[in-house]
Amino acid sequence: MRGPRLAASVVALIAAHSVSAAELITNIEARKITRLDGEWQTIVDPYENGYYDYRLEPLANGFFKNEKPKTKSDRVEYDFDASRRLDVPGDWNTQRPELLLYEGTVWYKKSFDYETLPHTRVFAHFGAVSQRAIVYLNGERLGEHDGGFTPFNFEITDRVKPTGNFLVVKVDNVRRRDGVPTVNTDWWNYGGITGPVSLVEVPETYVADYVVQLRKGSLNEIAGWVRLAGSQLQQKLTIEIPEAGIAHTVATDPEGFASFRFPARVSLWSPEDPKLYDVAVVSETDRVRDSIGFRSVEVEGTEMLLNGEPIFLRGVSAHAEAPLRTGRAYSVEDARILLGWVKEMGGNFVRLAHYPHSEAMIREADRLGVLVWSEVPVYWTIQWDNPATFDNARQQLSENVIRDRNRASIILWSVGNETPIGPARNSFLTRLVARVRELDPTRLVTAALEIHDIDDTTLLIDDPLGDELDVLGCNEYIGWYRGLPELCDRVRWKSAYDKPLVMSEFGGGAAYGHHGDALTRWTEEYQESLYEHQVAMLKRIPFLRGTTPWILMDFRSPRRQLPHIQDFFNRKGLVSERGHKKKAFFVMQRFYAELATDWQRSAP
Ligand code: GCB
């Protein structure tokens, strides 16, 4: 008995693993989807009582079984149906006052019926679950996911029933030393199912993924690939871009893969004219539509070129903090408000710090014409030597790139923020850069680096990671963590690299409506003066090609404790969390208006 039973459990383990590794379905909005958003029944479980027994051994019959007493004598010490609800998508912290600071497990349950059509496959897709999820369908484990910002899915074709399904997700946002991010961040550790949940239906053999972009280095040739998954891997497929008169047919190889390259006369996507084309990938068994913009992005020496023309990135950093209501942003409405402020400031660029933001945000940036710096939470001091930490960072980075590599707005992938130079870190980040280039050879790679002080007023960018990057990012806080604002007038900037620099962070805190003179901390006047000195300094840096001050809007952070000023908010926003613009907002607005008209450089 023992042999076969062991073998069965090994098979089950492998199956569980392969389900958890289910390839990400991209562009789910173009699929037949059933949303499972709305209220989910939830159990707050700080001691993981629904997962472990009193010996801390995993329970065979945990909360994921959704048990009910069958007789009046049965003892079942939980009841989803009688428990309180939470909205999905949404963090739990801002939905109930007692959960504001909660870090632990919450179980989520949703019941649904689902009629599966013959020859189709069904996936349970999660836009984001912060930080870790273990997912069960009808009491059986589907798999797990670690990483609070990127999508994942599990195939449920053979498990879903016409009626009476229940999906249970154990969500846990405990900070871990070996996590990505690690225990120490300057943003709120929002927990919950923070992205939409959908059942995605695809044909038995379906378009698993595709890239349709301008060929690197070209403005009139489209290149890319398509990959099918399923049993009928050899098919003819066509890339259709009706508005450009394109219908290009290729055949997939025995692995279901086809690459293509063809001439295309398209209007180029740019912030001034964010032209998107309807693109369809049509195979014999499937058809997926997307909305894609075509543009090129390159560097030449210290120049950044968009569609072959030099560009200055007039940007600002932003967290995925929901405007006006706080909490983790996830909706199109959130995106419109945040990006609306970027545009009002005169910006053409946003740094989405410090982790992947929602797909809604990126799609809205595509529509509005805002260039994007996209980042993964490789932040401060994570465990550079830990292979599991690396694997997790690599996985989150991959999911981010795979989700968004058809989006014209994204021009920069960032592999990390303010990480300390050292052999293990250098190797870690170098391997992440290589991974980005493997997944997306068309965009540029960057990271927010720190400064090397030569002396009090000479600042040098010479982080060895610079060798690997296309564009240098640099966080400096002159006038806030480093001297007073007037120090900006005296510093000189040097770079060890012939590469463009984006000043990825500078700024200072001010409580909206708090006034005083320009040397009184936390006043709008201090912040305004700091920005004025910064702008004057920035104008003197010859290799500067972009600025993303810290930060668009005030955001929640447990590190920010000063009563009446911070109250758990980082106040470096140019806009308050209620949407009030501070004086410094207008300094940037003036600077960007000037840059938009005066910034002219000829390519070297
Ligand atoms: C930084 C970090 C950012 C912080 C910011 C601050 O350098 O990159 O995450 O929030 O400083 O406000 O101190």
Coordinates of C-alpha atoms and ligand atoms in Angstrom, one line a residue:
M1 CA 0.0 0.0 0.0
R2 CA 2.7 2.4 1.1
G3 CA 4.4 2.6 -2.3
P4 CA 1.4 3.5 -4.5
R5 CA 0.0 5.9 -1.9
L6 CA 3.3 7.7 -1.7
A7 CA 3.5 7.9 -5.4
A8 CA 0.0 9.3 -5.5
S9 CA 0.9 12.0 -3.0
V10 CA 4.0 12.8 -5.1
V11 CA 1.8 13.1 -8.2
A12 CA -0.6 15.3 -6.2
L13 CA 2.3 17.5 -5.1
I14 CA 3.6 17.9 -8.6
A15 CA 0.0 18.6 -9.9
A16 CA -0.4 21.2 -7.2
H17 CA 2.9 22.7 -8.2
S18 CA 2.1 22.8 -11.9
V19 CA -1.2 24.4 -11.2
S20 CA 0.4 27.1 -9.1
A21 CA 2.8 27.7 -11.9
A22 CA 0.0 28.1 -14.5
E23 CA 1.1 30.4 -17.2
L24 CA -0.3 33.9 -16.8
I25 CA -3.1 34.8 -19.2
T26 CA -2.6 38.3 -20.3
N27 CA -5.2 40.9 -21.5
I28 CA -8.0 39.1 -19.7
E29 CA -10.4 41.9 -20.5
A30 CA -10.4 40.7 -24.1
R31 CA -11.6 37.2 -22.9
K32 CA -14.9 35.9 -21.8
I33 CA -14.8 36.8 -18.1
T34 CA -17.0 36.4 -15.1
R35 CA -16.2 38.8 -12.4
L36 CA -16.1 37.6 -8.9
D37 CA -15.7 41.1 -7.4
G38 CA -18.0 42.5 -4.8
E39 CA -18.5 41.4 -1.3
W40 CA -16.7 38.3 -0.1
Q41 CA -17.3 36.6 3.2
T42 CA -14.2 36.9 5.4
I43 CA -12.7 35.5 8.6
V44 CA -9.9 37.4 10.3
D45 CA -7.6 34.8 11.6
P46 CA -4.6 36.3 13.4
Y47 CA -3.4 32.9 14.8
E48 CA -3.9 31.0 11.5
N49 CA -6.3 28.9 13.4
G50 CA -8.0 27.8 10.1
Y51 CA -4.7 26.6 8.8
Y52 CA -2.7 25.0 11.6
D53 CA -3.7 22.7 14.5
Y54 CA -2.6 23.1 18.0
R55 CA 0.8 21.4 17.2
L56 CA 1.2 23.9 14.4
E57 CA 0.7 21.1 11.8
P58 CA -1.3 22.1 8.7
L59 CA -4.9 21.0 9.1
A60 CA -6.5 18.6 6.7
N61 CA -9.8 20.2 7.3
G62 CA -9.0 23.9 7.5
F63 CA -11.3 26.8 6.9
F64 CA -10.8 26.2 3.2
K65 CA -13.3 23.2 3.5
N66 CA -16.1 25.7 4.4
E67 CA -17.6 23.1 6.6
K68 CA -21.1 23.3 8.1
P69 CA -22.4 21.3 11.1
K70 CA -24.3 18.3 9.7
T71 CA -26.0 17.5 12.9
K72 CA -26.9 19.7 15.9
S73 CA -24.1 18.0 17.8
D74 CA -21.4 18.8 15.2
R75 CA -18.7 21.2 16.3
V76 CA -17.5 23.6 13.6
E77 CA -15.9 26.7 15.1
Y78 CA -16.2 29.0 12.1
D79 CA -18.9 30.0 9.7
F80 CA -18.2 32.0 6.6
D81 CA -21.9 32.7 6.0
A82 CA -22.3 34.3 9.3
S83 CA -19.1 36.3 9.1
R84 CA -18.5 39.9 8.0
R85 CA -17.8 40.8 4.5
L86 CA -15.1 42.8 2.7
D87 CA -15.1 44.3 -0.7
V88 CA -13.0 42.9 -3.5
P89 CA -11.0 44.5 -4.9
G90 CA -9.9 46.3 -1.9
D91 CA -7.4 46.3 1.0
W92 CA -8.9 45.3 4.3
N93 CA -7.0 48.1 6.2
T94 CA -9.3 50.9 5.0
Q95 CA -12.5 49.0 5.1
R96 CA -12.7 48.4 8.9
P97 CA -11.1 50.7 11.5
E98 CA -9.8 47.7 13.6
L99 CA -7.9 46.4 10.5
L100 CA -6.0 49.5 9.8
L101 CA -2.8 48.1 11.3
Y102 CA -3.6 44.5 10.9
E103 CA -0.9 42.2 9.6
G104 CA -1.9 38.6 9.5
T105 CA -4.3 36.2 7.8
V106 CA -7.7 36.9 6.5
W107 CA -9.8 34.1 4.8
Y108 CA -11.9 35.2 1.9
K109 CA -14.8 33.1 0.5
K110 CA -17.0 33.5 -2.6
S111 CA -19.6 31.1 -3.9
F112 CA -20.5 30.9 -7.5
D113 CA -22.1 28.8 -10.2
Y114 CA -20.4 28.2 -13.5
E115 CA -21.5 26.4 -16.7
T116 CA -18.5 25.3 -18.6
L117 CA -18.9 25.0 -22.3
P118 CA -17.4 22.0 -24.1
H119 CA -13.9 22.5 -25.5
T120 CA -13.1 25.4 -23.3
R121 CA -10.8 26.0 -20.4
V122 CA -11.4 28.1 -17.3
F123 CA -9.0 29.9 -15.1
A124 CA -9.4 31.7 -11.8
H125 CA -7.5 34.9 -12.2
F126 CA -6.4 37.3 -9.5
G127 CA -5.3 40.8 -10.4
A128 CA -3.3 41.2 -7.1
V129 CA -3.4 39.7 -3.6
S130 CA -1.3 41.3 -1.0
Q131 CA 1.1 39.7 0.0
R132 CA 0.6 35.9 -0.2
A133 CA -2.4 33.8 -1.3
I134 CA -3.2 30.2 -1.0
V135 CA -6.2 29.5 -3.2
Y136 CA -8.7 26.6 -2.8
L137 CA -11.7 25.7 -5.0
N138 CA -14.4 23.5 -3.4
G139 CA -12.1 22.6 -0.5
E140 CA -9.2 21.6 -2.7
R141 CA -5.9 23.5 -2.9
L142 CA -5.3 25.0 -6.3
G143 CA -1.9 26.6 -5.5
E144 CA -0.3 29.6 -4.0
H145 CA 1.3 32.9 -4.9
D146 CA 3.8 35.1 -3.2
G147 CA 4.0 38.8 -4.2
G148 CA 1.4 41.4 -3.5
F149 CA 1.2 43.4 -6.7
T150 CA 1.2 41.1 -9.8
P151 CA -1.5 38.9 -11.3
F152 CA -1.6 35.1 -11.3
N153 CA -4.1 32.4 -12.3
F154 CA -4.9 28.7 -11.8
E155 CA -6.7 26.5 -14.2
I156 CA -10.0 25.1 -12.8
T157 CA -11.4 23.5 -15.9
D158 CA -11.7 20.0 -14.4
R159 CA -12.7 21.2 -10.9
V160 CA -15.4 23.7 -11.5
K161 CA -19.1 22.6 -11.2
P162 CA -22.3 24.0 -12.7
T163 CA -23.5 24.9 -9.2
G164 CA -22.3 25.3 -5.7
N165 CA -18.7 26.2 -6.1
F166 CA -16.8 28.0 -3.4
L167 CA -13.5 29.8 -3.8
V168 CA -11.5 30.3 -0.6
V169 CA -8.4 32.4 -0.5
K170 CA -6.1 32.5 2.6
V171 CA -4.5 35.9 2.3
D172 CA -1.6 36.9 4.5
N173 CA 0.3 40.2 4.6
V174 CA 2.8 39.3 7.3
R175 CA 6.1 41.2 6.6
R176 CA 9.0 38.8 6.2
R177 CA 12.7 39.4 6.4
D178 CA 13.3 37.3 3.3
G179 CA 10.3 38.8 1.4
V180 CA 10.2 41.2 -1.6
P181 CA 9.7 43.8 -0.2
T182 CA 11.3 43.0 3.1
V183 CA 10.0 44.1 6.5
N184 CA 11.1 47.7 6.2
T185 CA 9.2 50.0 3.8
D186 CA 8.0 53.6 3.8
W187 CA 4.5 52.7 2.6
W188 CA 1.5 51.0 4.2
N189 CA 1.4 47.2 4.2
Y190 CA -2.1 47.0 2.7
G191 CA -3.5 43.4 2.9
G192 CA -6.3 41.8 1.0
I193 CA -7.5 40.8 -2.4
T194 CA -6.4 44.2 -3.9
G195 CA -7.1 43.4 -7.5
P196 CA -10.1 42.1 -9.4
V197 CA -10.9 38.4 -9.4
S198 CA -12.2 36.9 -12.6
L199 CA -13.1 33.5 -14.1
V200 CA -11.5 33.6 -17.5
E201 CA -12.7 31.3 -20.2
V202 CA -10.6 30.4 -23.3
P203 CA -10.9 27.8 -26.1
E204 CA -9.2 24.5 -25.6
T205 CA -6.3 25.7 -27.7
Y206 CA -5.8 29.4 -27.1
V207 CA -3.5 32.3 -27.7
A208 CA -1.5 32.1 -24.5
D209 CA 0.6 35.2 -25.0
Y210 CA 1.9 37.5 -27.7
V211 CA 4.0 40.6 -28.3
V212 CA 3.1 43.1 -31.0
Q213 CA 5.5 46.0 -31.0
L214 CA 7.7 48.1 -33.2
R215 CA 10.9 46.2 -34.0
K216 CA 13.7 47.6 -31.9
G217 CA 15.4 50.3 -33.8
S218 CA 12.6 50.7 -36.4
L219 CA 9.7 53.1 -36.8
N220 CA 8.1 51.3 -39.7
E221 CA 8.3 47.7 -39.0
I222 CA 6.3 45.6 -36.5
A223 CA 7.9 42.5 -34.9
G224 CA 6.8 40.1 -32.3
W225 CA 5.6 36.6 -31.6
V226 CA 2.5 34.6 -30.6
R227 CA 2.4 31.4 -28.5
L228 CA -0.5 29.0 -28.4
A229 CA -1.3 26.6 -25.5
G230 CA -3.5 23.5 -25.8
S231 CA -3.5 20.4 -28.0
Q232 CA -3.7 21.9 -31.5
L233 CA -0.4 23.7 -31.5
Q234 CA 0.2 23.9 -35.2
Q235 CA -2.1 26.5 -36.6
K236 CA -2.2 29.4 -39.0
L237 CA -2.6 32.7 -37.3
T238 CA -3.1 36.3 -38.4
I239 CA -2.1 39.6 -36.9
E240 CA -4.8 42.1 -37.9
I241 CA -4.5 45.8 -37.6
P242 CA -7.4 46.9 -39.7
E243 CA -6.9 50.7 -39.4
A244 CA -3.3 50.2 -40.8
G245 CA -4.5 47.8 -43.5
I246 CA -2.5 45.0 -42.0
A247 CA -3.4 41.3 -42.0
H248 CA -0.2 39.3 -41.6
T249 CA -0.4 35.5 -41.5
V250 CA 2.1 33.1 -40.0
A251 CA 2.1 29.4 -39.0
T252 CA 3.0 28.2 -35.5
D253 CA 5.7 25.6 -35.0
P254 CA 5.1 22.2 -33.2
E255 CA 5.5 24.1 -29.9
G256 CA 2.8 26.5 -30.8
F257 CA 5.2 29.4 -31.4
A258 CA 5.4 31.8 -34.3
S259 CA 7.4 35.0 -34.7
F260 CA 6.7 37.6 -37.3
R261 CA 8.1 40.8 -38.7
F262 CA 6.4 43.0 -41.3
P263 CA 6.4 46.6 -42.6
A264 CA 3.8 48.9 -41.1
R265 CA 2.9 52.5 -41.7
V266 CA 1.5 53.5 -38.4
S267 CA 0.9 56.8 -36.6
L268 CA 3.4 56.7 -33.7
W269 CA 2.1 56.8 -30.1
S270 CA 3.4 59.8 -28.1
P271 CA 2.3 61.8 -25.1
E272 CA 1.0 64.5 -27.5
D273 CA -0.9 61.9 -29.6
P274 CA -1.4 58.7 -27.7
K275 CA -2.7 56.8 -30.8
L276 CA -3.8 53.2 -30.0
Y277 CA -4.7 50.7 -32.7
D278 CA -7.1 47.8 -32.5
V279 CA -5.0 44.7 -32.9
A280 CA -6.4 41.2 -33.2
V281 CA -4.4 38.0 -32.9
V282 CA -6.6 35.5 -34.7
S283 CA -5.8 31.8 -34.7
E284 CA -7.9 28.9 -36.0
T285 CA -9.3 28.3 -32.5
D286 CA -9.0 31.7 -30.8
R287 CA -9.2 35.4 -31.3
V288 CA -7.9 38.1 -28.9
R289 CA -8.2 41.8 -29.4
D290 CA -6.0 44.4 -27.9
S291 CA -5.4 48.1 -28.1
I292 CA -1.8 48.8 -28.8
G293 CA 0.3 51.9 -29.4
F294 CA 3.5 51.9 -31.4
R295 CA 6.5 53.9 -30.5
S296 CA 10.2 53.5 -30.1
V297 CA 12.4 54.4 -27.1
E298 CA 16.2 54.5 -27.2
V299 CA 19.2 56.1 -25.6
E300 CA 22.1 57.7 -27.4
G301 CA 24.8 58.9 -25.0
T302 CA 23.0 61.1 -22.5
E303 CA 20.0 61.6 -24.8
M304 CA 16.7 59.8 -24.5
L305 CA 14.9 59.4 -27.8
L306 CA 11.2 58.8 -28.2
N307 CA 10.3 58.0 -31.7
G308 CA 13.8 59.1 -32.6
E309 CA 13.4 62.6 -31.1
P310 CA 15.1 63.8 -28.0
I311 CA 12.7 64.0 -25.0
F312 CA 12.8 65.3 -21.5
L313 CA 10.7 63.2 -19.0
R314 CA 8.6 65.7 -17.1
G315 CA 7.4 63.4 -14.4
V316 CA 6.5 62.7 -10.8
S317 CA 6.6 59.7 -8.6
A318 CA 3.4 58.1 -7.4
H319 CA 2.4 55.4 -5.0
A320 CA -0.7 53.2 -5.7
E321 CA -2.5 55.1 -2.9
A322 CA -6.1 55.8 -3.8
P323 CA -6.8 59.5 -4.2
L324 CA -9.5 61.1 -2.0
R325 CA -10.4 57.9 -0.1
T326 CA -6.9 56.4 0.7
G327 CA -6.1 52.7 0.6
R328 CA -4.6 50.7 -2.3
A329 CA -5.6 52.2 -5.7
Y330 CA -7.0 49.7 -8.2
S331 CA -9.7 51.3 -10.3
V332 CA -9.8 53.2 -13.6
E333 CA -11.3 56.1 -11.6
D334 CA -8.2 56.1 -9.3
A335 CA -5.9 56.1 -12.3
R336 CA -7.8 59.0 -14.0
I337 CA -7.5 61.2 -11.0
L338 CA -3.8 60.5 -10.4
L339 CA -2.8 60.7 -14.0
G340 CA -5.0 63.8 -14.4
W341 CA -2.9 65.6 -11.8
V342 CA 0.3 64.5 -13.6
K343 CA -1.0 66.1 -16.7
E344 CA -2.2 69.2 -14.9
M345 CA 1.3 69.6 -13.6
G346 CA 2.4 69.6 -17.2
G347 CA 3.9 66.2 -17.0
N348 CA 4.4 63.6 -19.7
F349 CA 5.8 60.9 -17.4
V350 CA 5.1 59.1 -14.1
R351 CA 7.3 56.9 -12.0
L352 CA 5.0 54.2 -10.5
A353 CA 6.8 53.5 -7.3
H354 CA 7.8 51.1 -5.7
Y355 CA 6.0 48.0 -7.1
P356 CA 3.7 47.2 -10.0
H357 CA 0.5 49.3 -10.0
S358 CA -2.8 48.0 -11.3
E359 CA -3.2 47.1 -15.0
A360 CA -6.0 49.7 -15.0
M361 CA -3.4 52.4 -14.3
I362 CA -1.1 51.3 -17.1
R363 CA -4.0 51.0 -19.6
E364 CA -5.1 54.5 -18.6
A365 CA -1.5 55.8 -19.1
D366 CA -1.7 54.3 -22.6
R367 CA -4.9 56.2 -23.3
L368 CA -3.9 59.5 -21.8
G369 CA -0.4 59.5 -23.1
V370 CA 1.6 59.4 -20.0
L371 CA 5.0 57.6 -20.2
V372 CA 5.6 55.2 -17.4
W373 CA 8.5 54.0 -15.3
S374 CA 7.4 50.6 -13.9
E375 CA 9.1 49.1 -10.8
V376 CA 9.3 46.0 -8.6
P377 CA 9.5 46.1 -4.8
V378 CA 13.3 45.4 -4.7
Y379 CA 13.5 48.1 -2.1
W380 CA 16.2 49.1 0.4
T381 CA 17.9 46.1 2.0
I382 CA 16.4 42.8 1.0
Q383 CA 18.3 39.5 1.4
W384 CA 20.7 39.7 -1.5
D385 CA 22.3 36.4 -0.6
N386 CA 19.1 34.4 -0.3
P387 CA 18.3 32.4 -3.4
A388 CA 14.6 32.2 -2.5
T389 CA 14.4 36.0 -2.2
F390 CA 16.0 36.2 -5.6
D391 CA 13.5 33.7 -7.1
N392 CA 10.7 35.7 -5.7
A393 CA 12.0 39.0 -7.0
R394 CA 12.5 37.4 -10.4
Q395 CA 9.0 36.0 -10.4
Q396 CA 7.4 39.3 -9.5
L397 CA 9.5 41.1 -12.1
S398 CA 8.5 38.5 -14.8
E399 CA 4.9 38.8 -14.0
N400 CA 5.1 42.5 -14.2
V401 CA 6.8 42.5 -17.6
I402 CA 4.6 39.8 -19.0
R403 CA 1.5 41.6 -18.0
D404 CA 2.5 44.9 -19.5
R405 CA 5.0 44.4 -22.3
N406 CA 2.4 45.4 -25.0
R407 CA 1.8 48.8 -23.4
A408 CA 3.2 51.7 -25.2
S409 CA 3.3 53.9 -22.1
I410 CA 5.9 51.8 -20.4
I411 CA 9.3 52.9 -21.5
L412 CA 11.4 52.0 -18.4
W413 CA 11.6 48.9 -16.2
S414 CA 13.2 49.6 -12.9
V415 CA 14.8 46.7 -11.0
G416 CA 15.1 48.4 -7.6
N417 CA 15.2 51.4 -5.4
E418 CA 18.0 52.7 -3.1
T419 CA 19.8 49.4 -2.8
P420 CA 23.2 49.3 -1.0
I421 CA 26.2 48.6 -3.3
G422 CA 27.9 45.3 -2.6
P423 CA 28.9 42.1 -4.5
A424 CA 25.7 40.1 -3.6
R425 CA 23.4 43.0 -4.4
N426 CA 25.3 43.8 -7.6
S427 CA 24.9 40.3 -8.8
F428 CA 21.3 40.0 -7.8
L429 CA 20.3 43.2 -9.7
T430 CA 22.5 42.3 -12.7
R431 CA 20.6 39.0 -13.0
L432 CA 17.3 40.9 -12.8
V433 CA 18.4 43.2 -15.5
A434 CA 19.2 40.2 -17.7
R435 CA 15.8 38.8 -17.0
V436 CA 14.1 42.0 -18.1
R437 CA 16.1 42.1 -21.3
E438 CA 15.2 38.4 -22.0
L439 CA 11.5 39.1 -21.6
D440 CA 11.4 42.5 -23.3
P441 CA 14.4 43.6 -25.4
T442 CA 12.6 46.7 -26.6
R443 CA 12.4 48.9 -23.5
L444 CA 15.0 50.5 -21.3
V445 CA 16.2 49.4 -17.9
T446 CA 16.8 51.6 -15.0
A447 CA 17.1 51.6 -11.1
A448 CA 16.9 54.4 -8.5
L449 CA 20.4 54.6 -7.2
E450 CA 22.1 56.6 -4.4
I451 CA 24.7 59.3 -4.6
H452 CA 28.4 59.0 -3.9
D453 CA 29.5 62.1 -2.0
I454 CA 33.0 63.2 -3.1
D455 CA 32.8 66.2 -0.7
D456 CA 30.0 68.3 0.8
T457 CA 29.1 69.8 -2.6
T458 CA 30.4 67.4 -5.2
L459 CA 28.0 64.5 -5.9
L460 CA 28.9 61.6 -8.2
I461 CA 26.8 58.9 -9.7
D462 CA 29.1 55.9 -10.0
D463 CA 27.2 52.9 -8.7
P464 CA 28.6 49.9 -10.5
L465 CA 25.1 48.8 -11.5
G466 CA 25.2 51.8 -13.8
D467 CA 27.1 49.6 -16.2
E468 CA 24.1 47.4 -16.6
L469 CA 21.5 50.1 -17.0
D470 CA 20.3 52.2 -20.0
V471 CA 19.1 55.1 -17.9
L472 CA 20.4 56.1 -14.4
G473 CA 17.9 56.9 -11.7
C474 CA 19.1 58.9 -8.7
N475 CA 17.4 59.7 -5.4
E476 CA 18.7 62.8 -3.7
Y477 CA 17.0 64.7 -0.9
I478 CA 19.1 67.9 -0.9
G479 CA 17.3 70.4 1.3
W480 CA 15.4 67.7 3.3
Y481 CA 17.6 64.8 4.5
R482 CA 20.7 66.6 3.3
G483 CA 21.2 70.2 4.4
L484 CA 18.8 73.1 3.8
P485 CA 17.3 74.0 0.4
E486 CA 20.1 76.6 -0.3
L487 CA 22.6 73.7 -0.5
C488 CA 21.1 73.0 -3.9
D489 CA 22.7 76.3 -5.1
R490 CA 26.2 75.0 -4.2
V491 CA 26.3 71.4 -5.3
R492 CA 27.9 70.1 -8.5
W493 CA 26.8 66.9 -10.2
K494 CA 29.0 64.4 -11.9
S495 CA 28.4 61.1 -13.5
A496 CA 30.7 58.2 -14.3
Y497 CA 28.5 57.2 -17.2
D498 CA 27.7 58.6 -20.5
K499 CA 24.0 57.9 -19.9
P500 CA 20.8 59.9 -19.3
L501 CA 19.9 60.6 -15.8
V502 CA 16.4 60.8 -14.3
M503 CA 16.3 62.4 -10.9
S504 CA 14.0 59.8 -9.5
E505 CA 13.4 61.4 -6.1
F506 CA 13.8 64.7 -4.4
G507 CA 11.3 66.6 -2.2
G508 CA 10.3 67.3 1.4
G509 CA 7.3 67.1 3.6
A510 CA 4.6 69.8 4.1
A511 CA 1.2 69.5 5.6
Y512 CA -1.4 71.1 3.3
G513 CA -2.6 74.3 4.9
H514 CA 0.3 74.5 7.3
H515 CA 2.0 77.9 6.7
G516 CA 5.1 79.7 8.0
D517 CA 8.3 81.0 6.6
A518 CA 10.6 79.2 4.1
L519 CA 12.8 77.8 6.8
T520 CA 10.1 76.3 8.9
R521 CA 9.8 72.5 8.4
W522 CA 6.5 71.0 7.4
T523 CA 5.1 74.3 6.0
E524 CA 4.0 74.6 2.4
E525 CA 6.5 77.5 2.2
Y526 CA 9.5 75.3 3.1
Q527 CA 8.5 72.8 0.5
E528 CA 7.9 75.5 -2.1
S529 CA 11.3 77.0 -1.4
L530 CA 13.0 73.6 -1.5
Y531 CA 11.4 72.9 -5.0
E532 CA 12.5 76.3 -6.2
H533 CA 16.2 75.6 -5.2
Q534 CA 15.9 72.1 -6.7
V535 CA 14.6 73.4 -10.0
A536 CA 17.4 75.9 -10.3
M537 CA 20.0 73.1 -9.5
L538 CA 18.4 70.6 -11.9
K539 CA 18.6 73.0 -14.8
R540 CA 22.4 73.0 -14.3
I541 CA 22.8 69.2 -14.8
P542 CA 23.8 68.7 -18.4
F543 CA 23.0 64.9 -18.5
L544 CA 19.6 65.2 -16.8
R545 CA 16.8 63.9 -19.0
G546 CA 13.9 63.5 -16.5
T547 CA 12.6 64.4 -13.1
T548 CA 10.2 62.5 -10.9
P549 CA 10.0 64.4 -7.6
W550 CA 8.8 62.6 -4.5
I551 CA 5.8 62.5 -4.6
L552 CA 2.5 63.2 -6.4
M553 CA 0.2 62.7 -3.4
D554 CA 0.5 62.2 0.4
F555 CA 0.4 58.5 1.2
R556 CA 0.0 56.3 4.3
S557 CA 3.2 55.1 6.0
P558 CA 3.7 53.6 9.4
R559 CA 7.1 55.3 9.6
R560 CA 5.5 58.8 9.7
Q561 CA 4.4 59.4 13.2
L562 CA 4.6 63.2 13.9
P563 CA 1.2 64.1 15.5
H564 CA -0.9 66.8 13.7
I565 CA 1.5 66.9 10.8
Q566 CA 2.0 63.3 9.6
D567 CA -0.4 61.2 11.6
F568 CA 0.8 58.1 9.6
F569 CA 1.1 59.9 6.3
N570 CA 4.3 60.7 4.4
R571 CA 3.6 64.4 3.7
K572 CA 6.0 64.8 0.7
G573 CA 3.0 64.9 -1.6
L574 CA 2.6 67.8 -4.0
V575 CA -1.1 67.1 -3.5
S576 CA -2.7 66.1 -0.2
E577 CA -4.6 62.8 0.1
R578 CA -7.8 64.8 -0.1
G579 CA -6.7 66.3 -3.4
H580 CA -5.5 69.8 -2.3
K581 CA -2.6 71.1 -4.2
K582 CA 0.3 72.5 -2.2
K583 CA 2.3 75.5 -3.3
A584 CA 5.2 73.3 -4.5
F585 CA 2.9 71.7 -7.1
F586 CA 2.8 75.0 -8.9
V587 CA 6.6 75.3 -8.8
M588 CA 6.8 72.0 -10.8
Q589 CA 4.0 73.2 -13.0
R590 CA 5.9 76.3 -13.9
F591 CA 9.1 74.3 -14.5
Y592 CA 7.4 71.9 -16.7
A593 CA 5.6 74.6 -18.7
E594 CA 9.1 76.1 -19.3
L595 CA 10.6 72.8 -20.3
A596 CA 7.7 71.9 -22.6
T597 CA 8.3 75.1 -24.6
D598 CA 12.1 75.6 -24.2
W599 CA 13.6 72.2 -23.9
Q600 CA 15.3 71.7 -27.3
R601 CA 18.3 69.6 -27.9
S602 CA 19.7 68.2 -31.0
A603 CA 20.7 64.6 -30.9
P604 CA 24.4 64.1 -30.6
Ligands
GCB1 C1 13.2 57.5 -0.3 C2 12.4 56.2 -0.7 C3 10.9 56.5 -0.6 C4 10.6 57.2 0.7 C5 11.2 58.6 0.6 C6 11.0 59.4 1.8 O1 14.3 57.6 -0.6 O2 12.8 55.8 -1.9 O3 10.3 55.2 -0.6 O4 9.2 57.3 0.9 O5 12.6 58.4 0.5 O6 10.0 60.1 1.9 O7 11.9 59.4 2.7

